[in-house]
Short mmCIF file of C-alpha atoms in Angstrom, two decimals:
data_model
loop_
_atom_site.label_atom_id
_atom_site.label_comp_id
_atom_site.label_asym_id
_atom_site.label_seq_id
_atom_site.Cartn_x
_atom_site.Cartn_y
_atom_site.Cartn_z
CA UNK A 1 -13.83 31.20 10.99
CA UNK A 2 -10.49 29.74 10.31
CA UNK A 3 -11.58 26.43 9.00
CA UNK A 4 -9.18 23.60 8.33
CA UNK A 5 -11.91 21.46 6.67
CA UNK A 6 -15.04 22.65 5.00
CA UNK A 7 -17.42 19.95 3.60
CA UNK A 8 -20.55 21.08 1.90
CA UNK A 9 -23.24 18.57 0.71
CA UNK A 10 -20.50 15.95 0.53
CA UNK A 11 -21.60 12.77 -1.18
CA UNK A 12 -20.07 9.49 -1.97
CA UNK A 13 -21.51 6.55 -3.85
CA UNK A 14 -20.34 3.27 -4.92
CA UNK A 15 -22.56 2.01 -7.79
CA UNK A 16 -25.87 1.99 -6.16
CA UNK A 17 -24.71 2.14 -2.65
CA UNK A 18 -24.76 5.58 -1.11
CA UNK A 19 -21.99 5.61 1.57
CA UNK A 20 -22.14 9.38 2.26
CA UNK A 21 -25.21 11.33 1.67
CA UNK A 22 -25.36 15.11 1.69
CA UNK A 23 -22.98 15.62 4.57
CA UNK A 24 -21.93 19.01 5.57
CA UNK A 25 -19.53 19.97 8.48
CA UNK A 26 -16.54 22.04 9.17
CA UNK A 27 -13.52 21.89 11.43
CA UNK A 28 -11.87 24.93 12.92
CA UNK A 29 -8.14 25.17 13.27
CA UNK A 30 -6.85 23.76 16.51
CA UNK A 31 -10.06 21.68 17.05
CA UNK A 32 -10.26 17.98 17.66
CA UNK A 33 -13.38 16.93 15.64
CA UNK A 34 -14.91 13.48 15.70
CA UNK A 35 -16.93 11.50 13.40
CA UNK A 36 -18.88 8.74 15.26
CA UNK A 37 -21.01 6.15 13.80
CA UNK A 38 -21.59 2.37 13.75
CA UNK A 39 -19.62 0.22 11.34
CA UNK A 40 -20.83 1.04 7.76
CA UNK A 41 -22.06 4.36 8.72
CA UNK A 42 -19.83 6.19 6.14
CA UNK A 43 -17.12 7.44 8.62
CA UNK A 44 -14.13 5.84 6.61
CA UNK A 45 -15.64 6.95 3.26
CA UNK A 46 -15.84 10.42 4.64
CA UNK A 47 -12.36 10.87 5.77
CA UNK A 48 -10.93 9.14 2.81
CA UNK A 49 -12.35 12.09 0.83
CA UNK A 50 -10.81 14.52 3.18
CA UNK A 51 -7.34 13.03 2.81
CA UNK A 52 -7.77 12.91 -0.94
CA UNK A 53 -7.72 9.14 -1.19
CA UNK A 54 -11.05 8.83 -2.84
CA UNK A 55 -12.79 11.43 -4.98
CA UNK A 56 -16.06 12.82 -3.81
CA UNK A 57 -19.17 11.94 -5.85
CA UNK A 58 -20.67 15.21 -5.21
CA UNK A 59 -20.52 18.39 -3.07
CA UNK A 60 -17.51 20.48 -2.26
CA UNK A 61 -14.64 19.85 -0.02
CA UNK A 62 -11.87 22.19 1.06
CA UNK A 63 -8.94 21.15 3.28
CA UNK A 64 -6.57 23.82 4.53
CA UNK A 65 -8.38 26.27 2.19
CA UNK A 66 -7.55 23.96 -0.85
CA UNK A 67 -9.91 22.39 -3.06
CA UNK A 68 -9.54 18.74 -2.64
CA UNK A 69 -10.24 17.68 -6.29
CA UNK A 70 -7.89 20.26 -7.86
CA UNK A 71 -5.10 20.50 -5.33
CA UNK A 72 -4.90 16.98 -3.79
CA UNK A 73 -1.05 16.84 -3.93
CA UNK A 74 -0.71 20.16 -1.96
CA UNK A 75 -3.31 19.06 0.63
CA UNK A 76 -1.51 15.59 1.03
CA UNK A 77 1.71 17.16 1.56
CA UNK A 78 0.41 19.15 4.51
CA UNK A 79 -1.79 16.63 6.35
CA UNK A 80 -0.75 13.37 8.38
CA UNK A 81 -2.92 10.50 8.00
CA UNK A 82 -3.33 7.20 10.24
CA UNK A 83 -5.40 4.73 8.25
CA UNK A 84 -7.30 2.12 10.02
CA UNK A 85 -4.88 -0.71 8.90
CA UNK A 86 -1.48 -0.77 10.34
CA UNK A 87 0.24 -0.65 7.01
CA UNK A 88 3.80 -0.55 8.05
CA UNK A 89 6.68 -2.17 6.23
CA UNK A 90 7.14 -5.37 8.32
CA UNK A 91 10.60 -6.15 6.84
CA UNK A 92 12.10 -2.78 7.76
CA UNK A 93 13.15 -1.63 11.25
CA UNK A 94 11.21 0.91 13.27
CA UNK A 95 13.58 3.72 12.27
CA UNK A 96 13.74 2.64 8.59
CA UNK A 97 10.06 2.66 8.36
CA UNK A 98 10.04 6.42 9.29
CA UNK A 99 13.04 7.20 7.05
CA UNK A 100 11.53 5.57 4.13
CA UNK A 101 8.20 7.23 4.58
CA UNK A 102 9.91 10.69 4.95
CA UNK A 103 11.29 10.16 1.40
CA UNK A 104 7.66 10.22 0.03
CA UNK A 105 7.40 13.77 1.22
CA UNK A 106 10.89 14.70 -0.14
CA UNK A 107 12.32 15.39 3.25
CA UNK A 108 16.02 15.44 3.13
CA UNK A 109 17.82 12.43 4.50
CA UNK A 110 19.45 14.15 7.63
CA UNK A 111 16.32 15.98 8.46
CA UNK A 112 14.42 12.81 8.11
CA UNK A 113 16.53 10.96 10.57
CA UNK A 114 16.53 13.87 12.97
CA UNK A 115 12.59 14.04 12.96
CA UNK A 116 12.20 10.21 13.11
CA UNK A 117 14.33 9.89 16.30
CA UNK A 118 12.38 12.84 17.71
CA UNK A 119 9.07 11.28 16.90
CA UNK A 120 10.11 7.96 18.41
CA UNK A 121 10.87 9.57 21.50
CA UNK A 122 7.61 11.34 21.60
CA UNK A 123 5.85 7.90 20.96
CA UNK A 124 7.97 6.17 23.47
CA UNK A 125 9.39 3.86 20.83
CA UNK A 126 13.04 5.05 21.00
CA UNK A 127 14.20 1.86 22.79
CA UNK A 128 12.87 -0.09 19.76
CA UNK A 129 14.48 2.01 17.04
CA UNK A 130 16.21 -1.05 15.62
CA UNK A 131 13.64 -3.64 16.07
CA UNK A 132 12.07 -5.06 12.98
CA UNK A 133 8.63 -3.63 12.78
CA UNK A 134 7.01 -6.94 12.42
CA UNK A 135 8.09 -7.88 16.10
CA UNK A 136 6.31 -5.04 17.74
CA UNK A 137 3.12 -5.37 19.72
CA UNK A 138 -0.13 -3.98 18.40
CA UNK A 139 0.08 -0.91 20.56
CA UNK A 140 3.55 -0.17 19.41
CA UNK A 141 2.73 -0.62 15.79
CA UNK A 142 -0.13 1.87 16.19
CA UNK A 143 2.40 4.43 17.79
CA UNK A 144 4.75 3.84 15.02
CA UNK A 145 1.91 4.61 12.28
CA UNK A 146 1.15 7.77 14.38
CA UNK A 147 4.77 8.72 14.35
CA UNK A 148 4.85 8.32 10.65
CA UNK A 149 1.74 10.42 10.09
CA UNK A 150 3.70 13.30 11.93
CA UNK A 151 6.88 13.25 9.85
CA UNK A 152 5.86 16.09 7.56
CA UNK A 153 4.83 18.27 10.51
CA UNK A 154 1.26 18.24 9.36
CA UNK A 155 -1.22 21.06 10.00
CA UNK A 156 -4.04 18.56 10.35
CA UNK A 157 -3.87 15.04 11.64
CA UNK A 158 -6.49 12.54 10.36
CA UNK A 159 -7.12 9.27 12.21
CA UNK A 160 -9.45 6.45 11.27
CA UNK A 161 -10.35 4.59 14.38
CA UNK A 162 -7.01 5.15 16.06
CA UNK A 163 -7.48 2.74 19.00
CA UNK A 164 -9.62 0.08 17.49
CA UNK A 165 -8.37 -3.42 18.64
CA UNK A 166 -5.91 -1.91 21.27
CA UNK A 167 -5.86 -2.95 25.00
CA UNK A 168 -6.88 -0.20 27.44
CA UNK A 169 -3.25 0.54 28.29
CA UNK A 170 -2.17 1.15 24.58
CA UNK A 171 -5.48 3.06 24.22
CA UNK A 172 -4.64 5.46 26.89
CA UNK A 173 -1.18 5.95 25.69
CA UNK A 174 -2.49 6.89 22.28
CA UNK A 175 -5.14 9.27 23.95
CA UNK A 176 -2.40 11.07 25.88
CA UNK A 177 -0.30 11.53 22.81
CA UNK A 178 -3.32 13.05 20.96
CA UNK A 179 -4.11 15.30 23.87
CA UNK A 180 -0.56 16.60 23.84
CA UNK A 181 -0.67 17.28 20.10
CA UNK A 182 -3.97 18.97 20.42
CA UNK A 183 -2.63 21.07 23.37
CA UNK A 184 0.14 22.12 21.09
CA UNK A 185 -2.40 23.52 18.55
CA UNK A 186 -2.76 20.66 16.02
CA UNK A 187 -6.04 20.23 14.21
CA UNK A 188 -7.34 16.64 14.54
CA UNK A 189 -10.03 14.87 12.60
CA UNK A 190 -10.78 11.31 13.81
CA UNK A 191 -13.36 8.60 13.44
CA UNK A 192 -14.39 6.38 16.23
CA UNK A 193 -17.06 4.11 17.69
CA UNK A 194 -15.52 4.36 21.05
CA UNK A 195 -17.64 6.68 23.13
CA UNK A 196 -14.92 7.19 25.87
CA UNK A 197 -12.56 8.33 23.11
CA UNK A 198 -15.01 10.81 21.61
CA UNK A 199 -15.85 12.42 25.00
CA UNK A 200 -12.27 12.45 26.15
CA UNK A 201 -10.69 13.86 22.88
CA UNK A 202 -13.21 15.63 20.78
CA UNK A 203 -13.95 19.48 21.27
CA UNK A 204 -16.92 18.74 18.80
CA UNK A 205 -18.35 15.77 17.05
CA UNK A 206 -21.01 14.66 14.48
CA UNK A 207 -22.71 11.40 14.59
CA UNK A 208 -23.50 9.97 11.30
CA UNK A 209 -25.48 6.88 10.32
CA UNK A 210 -26.33 5.45 6.87
CA UNK A 211 -24.15 8.27 5.35
CA UNK A 212 -26.28 10.96 6.82
CA UNK A 213 -25.72 13.45 9.66
CA UNK A 214 -27.75 12.80 12.75
CA UNK A 215 -26.45 15.38 15.14
CA UNK A 216 -23.71 17.73 15.78
CA UNK A 217 -22.24 19.25 18.95
CA UNK A 218 -20.02 19.07 21.91
CA UNK A 219 -19.96 15.85 23.79
CA UNK A 220 -21.33 17.24 27.12
CA UNK A 221 -24.06 19.13 25.25
CA UNK A 222 -25.26 16.26 23.17
CA UNK A 223 -25.47 14.09 26.39
CA UNK A 224 -27.75 16.61 28.13
CA UNK A 225 -29.70 17.45 25.00
CA UNK A 226 -30.55 13.93 23.71
CA UNK A 227 -30.54 11.65 26.75
CA UNK A 228 -32.50 13.57 29.35
CA UNK A 229 -35.02 11.48 31.21
CA UNK A 230 -36.38 8.16 29.89
CA UNK A 231 -34.24 5.74 27.95
CA UNK A 232 -35.72 2.37 27.18
CA UNK A 233 -35.90 0.33 30.31
CA UNK A 234 -33.82 2.94 32.10
CA UNK A 235 -35.13 5.40 34.53
CA UNK A 236 -33.07 8.49 34.30
CA UNK A 237 -33.63 10.93 37.22
CA UNK A 238 -32.00 14.41 37.59
CA UNK A 239 -31.61 14.96 41.45
CA UNK A 240 -28.94 16.48 43.62
CA UNK A 241 -28.51 13.47 45.90
CA UNK A 242 -28.74 10.48 43.54
CA UNK A 243 -27.33 7.99 45.97
CA UNK A 244 -30.24 8.30 48.50
CA UNK A 245 -32.80 8.08 45.83
CA UNK A 246 -31.19 5.07 44.42
CA UNK A 247 -31.09 3.27 47.70
CA UNK A 248 -34.77 3.85 48.06
CA UNK A 249 -35.60 2.64 44.61
CA UNK A 250 -33.42 -0.38 45.04
CA UNK A 251 -34.94 -1.31 48.37
CA UNK A 252 -38.49 -0.93 47.12
CA UNK A 253 -38.34 -2.22 43.54
CA UNK A 254 -35.33 -4.35 42.99
CA UNK A 255 -34.35 -7.79 44.16
CA UNK A 256 -30.75 -8.86 44.25
CA UNK A 257 -29.09 -5.94 42.73
CA UNK A 258 -31.49 -5.74 39.64
CA UNK A 259 -30.70 -1.98 39.56
CA UNK A 260 -27.74 -0.23 38.50
CA UNK A 261 -27.12 3.49 38.90
CA UNK A 262 -24.83 5.22 36.57
CA UNK A 263 -24.43 8.66 34.95
CA UNK A 264 -25.79 9.19 31.51
CA UNK A 265 -22.95 9.01 28.87
CA UNK A 266 -22.33 9.78 25.30
CA UNK A 267 -22.72 6.11 24.60
CA UNK A 268 -26.41 6.58 25.49
CA UNK A 269 -26.71 9.30 22.90
CA UNK A 270 -24.96 7.09 20.32
CA UNK A 271 -27.16 4.11 20.86
CA UNK A 272 -30.26 6.11 20.95
CA UNK A 273 -29.61 7.71 17.74
CA UNK A 274 -28.22 4.81 15.85
CA UNK A 275 -30.13 1.86 17.46
CA UNK A 276 -28.94 -1.06 19.33
CA UNK A 277 -29.01 -3.78 16.77
CA UNK A 278 -25.58 -5.15 15.46
CA UNK A 279 -24.52 -4.14 11.99
CA UNK A 280 -22.64 -7.25 10.73
CA UNK B 1 -9.14 13.28 -8.67
CA UNK B 2 -6.14 14.02 -10.72
CA UNK B 3 -2.92 15.24 -9.42
CA UNK B 4 -0.82 17.40 -11.67
CA UNK B 5 1.46 16.25 -13.01
CA UNK B 6 0.23 12.75 -12.40
CA UNK B 7 3.62 11.17 -12.90
CA UNK B 8 6.59 13.18 -11.48
CA UNK B 9 10.11 12.14 -10.48
CA UNK B 10 8.71 11.05 -7.14
CA UNK B 11 8.29 7.63 -8.63
CA UNK B 12 11.97 7.14 -7.60
CA UNK B 13 10.81 7.20 -3.89
CA UNK B 14 8.71 4.12 -4.50
CA UNK B 15 11.73 2.55 -6.28
CA UNK B 16 13.90 3.51 -3.31
CA UNK B 17 11.54 1.95 -0.75
CA UNK B 18 11.86 -1.40 -2.61
CA UNK B 19 15.55 -0.99 -2.84
CA UNK B 20 15.73 -0.51 1.03
CA UNK B 21 13.68 -3.58 1.69
CA UNK B 22 15.62 -5.47 -0.87
CA UNK B 23 18.92 -4.70 0.85
CA UNK B 24 17.46 -6.10 4.15
CA UNK B 25 17.59 -9.52 2.53
CA UNK B 26 20.23 -9.09 -0.04
CA UNK B 27 22.15 -12.10 1.13
CA UNK B 28 19.26 -14.41 0.36
CA UNK B 29 18.13 -12.54 -2.80
CA UNK B 30 21.67 -13.01 -4.36
CA UNK B 31 21.62 -16.84 -4.07
CA UNK B 32 19.04 -17.86 -6.60
CA UNK B 33 20.44 -15.79 -9.62
CA UNK B 34 23.90 -17.32 -8.79
CA UNK B 35 23.00 -20.81 -8.16
CA UNK B 36 20.30 -21.27 -10.87
CA UNK B 37 22.51 -20.77 -13.90
CA UNK B 38 24.95 -23.36 -12.28
CA UNK B 39 22.40 -25.86 -12.03
CA UNK B 40 21.00 -25.38 -15.53
CA UNK B 41 24.38 -25.16 -17.05
CA UNK B 42 25.35 -28.40 -15.43
CA UNK B 43 21.97 -30.22 -16.09
CA UNK B 44 21.39 -29.10 -19.73
CA UNK B 45 24.86 -27.95 -20.81
CA UNK B 46 26.93 -30.71 -19.44
CA UNK B 47 24.21 -33.56 -18.77
CA UNK B 48 22.09 -33.01 -21.88
CA UNK B 49 24.70 -31.37 -23.91
CA UNK B 50 26.63 -34.52 -24.33
CA UNK B 51 23.72 -36.23 -25.81
CA UNK B 52 22.89 -33.16 -27.96
CA UNK B 53 26.39 -32.30 -28.97
CA UNK B 54 26.40 -29.25 -31.29
CA UNK B 55 23.23 -27.75 -32.71
CA UNK B 56 22.65 -25.59 -35.85
CA UNK B 57 21.73 -21.98 -34.93
CA UNK B 58 21.91 -18.96 -37.27
CA UNK B 59 23.58 -21.07 -39.94
CA UNK B 60 26.42 -22.30 -37.76
CA UNK B 61 27.16 -25.09 -35.46
CA UNK B 62 27.48 -24.22 -31.81
CA UNK B 63 27.79 -26.24 -28.61
CA UNK B 64 24.51 -26.81 -26.94
CA UNK B 65 25.84 -25.07 -23.65
CA UNK B 66 26.60 -21.90 -25.69
CA UNK B 67 23.09 -22.23 -27.07
CA UNK B 68 21.13 -22.31 -23.77
CA UNK B 69 23.28 -19.99 -21.70
CA UNK B 70 21.82 -16.78 -23.13
CA UNK B 71 18.39 -18.28 -22.97
CA UNK B 72 18.88 -18.66 -19.27
CA UNK B 73 19.58 -15.05 -18.99
CA UNK B 74 16.48 -14.19 -20.93
CA UNK B 75 14.33 -16.50 -18.86
CA UNK B 76 15.57 -14.99 -15.66
CA UNK B 77 14.76 -11.49 -16.84
CA UNK B 78 11.35 -12.68 -17.63
CA UNK B 79 10.79 -14.30 -14.36
CA UNK B 80 12.28 -11.93 -12.03
CA UNK B 81 10.40 -8.83 -13.40
CA UNK B 82 7.10 -10.74 -14.02
CA UNK B 83 7.05 -12.34 -10.67
CA UNK B 84 8.03 -9.06 -8.90
CA UNK B 85 5.24 -7.27 -10.32
CA UNK B 86 2.61 -10.00 -9.84
CA UNK B 87 3.23 -11.72 -6.57
CA UNK B 88 5.44 -9.12 -5.01
CA UNK B 89 3.31 -6.21 -6.09
CA UNK B 90 0.08 -7.97 -5.00
CA UNK B 91 1.42 -8.70 -1.59
CA UNK B 92 2.28 -5.14 -1.13
CA UNK B 93 -0.93 -3.90 -2.52
CA UNK B 94 -3.31 -6.37 -0.95
CA UNK B 95 -1.77 -7.78 2.12
CA UNK B 96 0.60 -5.14 3.43
CA UNK B 97 -1.51 -2.15 2.14
CA UNK B 98 1.68 -0.40 1.34
CA UNK B 99 0.12 1.28 -1.71
CA UNK B 100 -2.72 2.62 0.57
CA UNK B 101 -0.12 4.13 2.92
CA UNK B 102 1.69 5.72 -0.03
CA UNK B 103 -1.50 7.09 -1.49
CA UNK B 104 -1.98 9.05 1.75
CA UNK B 105 1.28 11.01 0.87
CA UNK B 106 1.86 13.20 -2.02
CA UNK B 107 2.67 10.21 -4.24
CA UNK B 108 0.10 9.42 -7.02
CA UNK B 109 -1.10 6.08 -8.18
CA UNK B 110 0.89 6.56 -11.41
CA UNK B 111 3.98 7.21 -9.48
CA UNK B 112 3.57 4.23 -7.17
CA UNK B 113 2.98 1.80 -10.15
CA UNK B 114 5.80 3.24 -12.32
CA UNK B 115 8.07 2.88 -9.33
CA UNK B 116 7.09 -0.64 -8.89
CA UNK B 117 7.58 -1.51 -12.63
CA UNK B 118 10.92 0.15 -12.82
CA UNK B 119 11.84 -1.64 -9.63
CA UNK B 120 10.86 -4.98 -11.27
CA UNK B 121 13.09 -4.08 -14.24
CA UNK B 122 15.84 -3.24 -11.86
CA UNK B 123 15.59 -6.67 -10.14
CA UNK B 124 15.86 -8.27 -13.75
CA UNK B 125 19.10 -6.16 -14.15
CA UNK B 126 20.59 -7.30 -10.81
CA UNK B 127 19.88 -10.92 -11.67
CA UNK B 128 21.24 -10.64 -15.03
CA UNK B 129 24.50 -9.03 -13.75
CA UNK B 130 24.84 -11.93 -11.18
CA UNK B 131 24.21 -14.54 -13.82
CA UNK B 132 26.74 -12.94 -16.20
CA UNK B 133 29.41 -13.28 -13.55
CA UNK B 134 28.76 -17.02 -13.23
CA UNK B 135 28.35 -17.62 -17.01
CA UNK B 136 31.51 -15.73 -17.72
CA UNK B 137 33.47 -18.21 -15.73
CA UNK B 138 32.53 -20.91 -18.32
CA UNK B 139 33.82 -18.58 -20.98
CA UNK B 140 30.33 -18.22 -22.59
CA UNK B 141 30.03 -14.51 -22.88
CA UNK B 142 31.87 -12.32 -25.29
CA UNK B 143 32.96 -8.82 -24.05
CA UNK B 144 32.46 -5.85 -24.49
CA UNK B 145 29.34 -6.78 -26.53
CA UNK B 146 28.07 -8.83 -23.63
CA UNK B 147 27.61 -5.75 -21.43
CA UNK B 148 24.64 -4.83 -23.64
CA UNK B 149 22.77 -7.59 -21.81
CA UNK B 150 22.36 -5.22 -18.92
CA UNK B 151 20.37 -2.57 -20.88
CA UNK B 152 18.53 -5.45 -22.49
CA UNK B 153 17.47 -6.82 -19.19
CA UNK B 154 16.10 -3.44 -18.29
CA UNK B 155 14.13 -3.24 -21.37
CA UNK B 156 12.93 -6.86 -21.08
CA UNK B 157 12.12 -6.21 -17.44
CA UNK B 158 10.00 -3.22 -18.25
CA UNK B 159 7.98 -5.33 -20.86
CA UNK B 160 7.49 -8.25 -18.51
CA UNK B 161 6.98 -6.23 -15.36
CA UNK B 162 4.46 -4.15 -17.00
CA UNK B 163 2.68 -7.16 -18.32
CA UNK B 164 2.71 -8.64 -14.88
CA UNK B 165 1.38 -5.39 -13.38
CA UNK B 166 -1.65 -5.53 -15.84
CA UNK B 167 -2.21 -8.92 -14.41
CA UNK B 168 -2.14 -7.63 -10.92
CA UNK B 169 -4.69 -4.93 -11.77
CA UNK B 170 -7.09 -7.73 -12.74
CA UNK B 171 -6.72 -10.65 -10.23
CA UNK B 172 -9.19 -10.69 -7.46
CA UNK B 173 -6.89 -13.05 -5.47
CA UNK B 174 -3.26 -14.09 -5.45
CA UNK B 175 -4.05 -17.79 -6.50
CA UNK B 176 -5.29 -16.49 -9.94
CA UNK B 177 -1.72 -15.62 -10.93
CA UNK B 178 -1.47 -19.40 -11.84
CA UNK B 179 -3.47 -18.51 -14.95
CA UNK B 180 -1.08 -16.07 -16.63
CA UNK B 181 1.83 -18.20 -15.46
CA UNK B 182 0.41 -21.30 -16.83
CA UNK B 183 -0.93 -19.65 -20.04
CA UNK B 184 1.75 -17.11 -20.71
CA UNK B 185 5.00 -17.60 -18.82
CA UNK B 186 5.37 -21.47 -19.06
CA UNK B 187 4.76 -21.84 -22.83
CA UNK B 188 7.27 -19.12 -23.47
CA UNK B 189 9.80 -20.79 -21.16
CA UNK B 190 9.40 -23.98 -23.24
CA UNK B 191 8.78 -22.74 -26.84
CA UNK B 192 10.37 -19.34 -26.97
CA UNK B 193 13.55 -20.68 -28.68
CA UNK B 194 15.00 -21.41 -25.24
CA UNK B 195 16.07 -24.97 -25.19
CA UNK B 196 15.90 -25.78 -28.85
CA UNK B 197 15.59 -23.52 -31.99
CA UNK B 198 12.26 -22.06 -33.02
CA UNK B 199 12.92 -23.43 -36.49
CA UNK B 200 12.47 -27.05 -35.13
CA UNK B 201 8.66 -26.19 -34.64
CA UNK B 202 6.04 -26.56 -37.20
CA UNK B 203 5.13 -23.43 -39.13
CA UNK B 204 2.11 -22.33 -37.20
CA UNK B 205 4.09 -22.79 -33.90
CA UNK B 206 6.90 -20.70 -35.31
CA UNK B 207 4.46 -17.97 -36.12
CA UNK B 208 3.07 -18.09 -32.58
CA UNK B 209 6.55 -17.93 -31.04
CA UNK B 210 7.35 -14.89 -33.00
CA UNK B 211 4.40 -13.13 -31.36
CA UNK B 212 5.69 -13.73 -27.83
CA UNK B 213 7.99 -11.38 -26.20
CA UNK B 214 10.38 -13.93 -24.72
CA UNK B 215 11.29 -15.32 -28.23
CA UNK B 216 12.66 -11.85 -29.10
CA UNK B 217 14.42 -11.44 -25.82
CA UNK B 218 16.13 -14.83 -26.06
CA UNK B 219 17.32 -13.84 -29.68
CA UNK B 220 18.65 -10.68 -28.57
CA UNK B 221 20.43 -12.23 -25.58
CA UNK B 222 22.00 -14.90 -27.85
CA UNK B 223 23.23 -12.13 -30.11
CA UNK B 224 24.88 -10.05 -27.50
CA UNK B 225 26.42 -13.11 -25.63
CA UNK B 226 27.93 -14.13 -28.82
CA UNK B 227 29.02 -10.73 -29.91
CA UNK B 228 26.78 -10.37 -32.83
CA UNK B 229 25.58 -6.92 -33.46
CA UNK B 230 23.82 -6.00 -36.64
CA UNK B 231 20.66 -4.56 -38.11
CA UNK B 232 18.78 -7.92 -37.83
CA UNK B 233 18.46 -7.15 -34.07
CA UNK B 234 16.34 -3.99 -34.59
CA UNK B 235 12.91 -5.80 -35.15
CA UNK B 236 13.42 -7.63 -31.83
CA UNK B 237 14.19 -4.44 -29.95
CA UNK B 238 11.39 -2.66 -31.67
CA UNK B 239 9.03 -5.51 -30.60
CA UNK B 240 10.05 -5.31 -27.05
CA UNK B 241 9.95 -1.47 -26.99
CA UNK B 242 6.44 -1.47 -28.45
CA UNK B 243 5.26 -4.25 -26.05
CA UNK B 244 6.47 -2.22 -23.03
CA UNK B 245 5.15 1.14 -24.50
CA UNK B 246 1.56 -0.56 -24.65
CA UNK B 247 1.71 -2.42 -21.26
CA UNK B 248 3.33 0.19 -19.14
CA UNK B 249 0.69 2.95 -19.56
CA UNK B 250 -1.97 0.32 -19.69
CA UNK B 251 -0.74 -0.91 -16.19
CA UNK B 252 -0.94 2.61 -14.82
CA UNK B 253 -4.41 3.00 -16.16
CA UNK B 254 -5.72 -0.23 -14.92
CA UNK B 255 -4.24 0.27 -11.48
CA UNK B 256 -5.75 3.60 -11.10
CA UNK B 257 -9.08 2.06 -11.83
CA UNK B 258 -8.42 -0.61 -9.26
CA UNK B 259 -7.01 1.62 -6.55
CA UNK B 260 -9.07 4.80 -6.51
CA UNK B 261 -12.54 4.11 -5.31
#
């Protein structure tokens, strides 16, 4: 298999806290791979190791075939990263933000400007080229950060919760762009706790909690494998004509719309595996 | 996780980033170094100077305004680099997360911090050049020796900027910069041979002053401004060089400890 990421027995500790515990996964070229988990599950710690931001405490990690601990600079020059924070330069214009960032990759000035304009077009930001970045809306800033991550024409794009805090419209815009990138063959690694996002974008995903791998597979497979029949107070029934059965159940057992019918979703898988309590 | 080499010429990219941002607001950034010496020269040189008259410095009598003008340059070098690499760098590191973004590119922590400190020194040079323009109008700088103030500002800027960056690597929040400012910067500002000769202080205070970097920077600035170039300047240059040679790598080391988690 042509793997862009190969993580084996990956481990990350901060003092006594074990953030990532014996995590193994691999991402194939051209694949969109998701890491799902509640807050504090170790998602960010994991991908920070993948983009050579923080050194693993144990295990081995190869990105684009390179050993992350020994060839970090080579890896970093070939990947694109969208961190969780919108760490743009607020004092600079949209275009300047990209041009300044391109210098970190030693991209020549003329080429940097050309690519910046092209990416602003792709991210539907070309009309705001000369706006100060601080004046952009949250969704636009997010797209600017994505454009910035594509400047070095990465072979792997890494996104840490790309749509957290965005309104539905901006979220869909980000998803469309990511789908287009994926269709063009870019490998993508993302973390999320948005189940729609995972089922829409990811070819394959893992769910982690407390630093450990819970499950791995394709979104649809996971749903049918893990949330089959009963779920808490829910009755999940697999029938051809659900609507008729639902009407009957409702008439006989539910007063004033106490029942709801819906399809099982990936969110059911997620909540079933990681529990329902809040993690604050 | 080491990148080899940890420090390449890419630190210039970080310097360039700050330069680009600085140019956005150059019209405002230019004003303090132009106006500040004017205010000080007016207040101390003219206002206080008429009370003080001439003072004895280095065995000769000189006008008070001639005594303090070079000190103003040295103070500006200290302040512009120290504040750039404390408050300025801290905002970029902590609030704007600029360093985090850079660390996801081929840049190393060492390159980011080196670029920041050299930027701080550059700001000291820019401020010095602007002040020299103003002070030269009063005929208080001798040329061509006075041009040595520019490389001196760079050396002093490295020393104070690196010291500021060491503070940045240590403070948990931005309010705590008050501590080094109050314990390190303000005493030097007052007692580093700036507004009166160090010789006027009691012996123990003179010894303390000689241990502080600003005292040496003021001495050198006074020498270059008045066209005095001799071997007596070497200890001062040596002191600042050693000070920077210790604080600079220390800042890189401490920032790596802080940023790589």
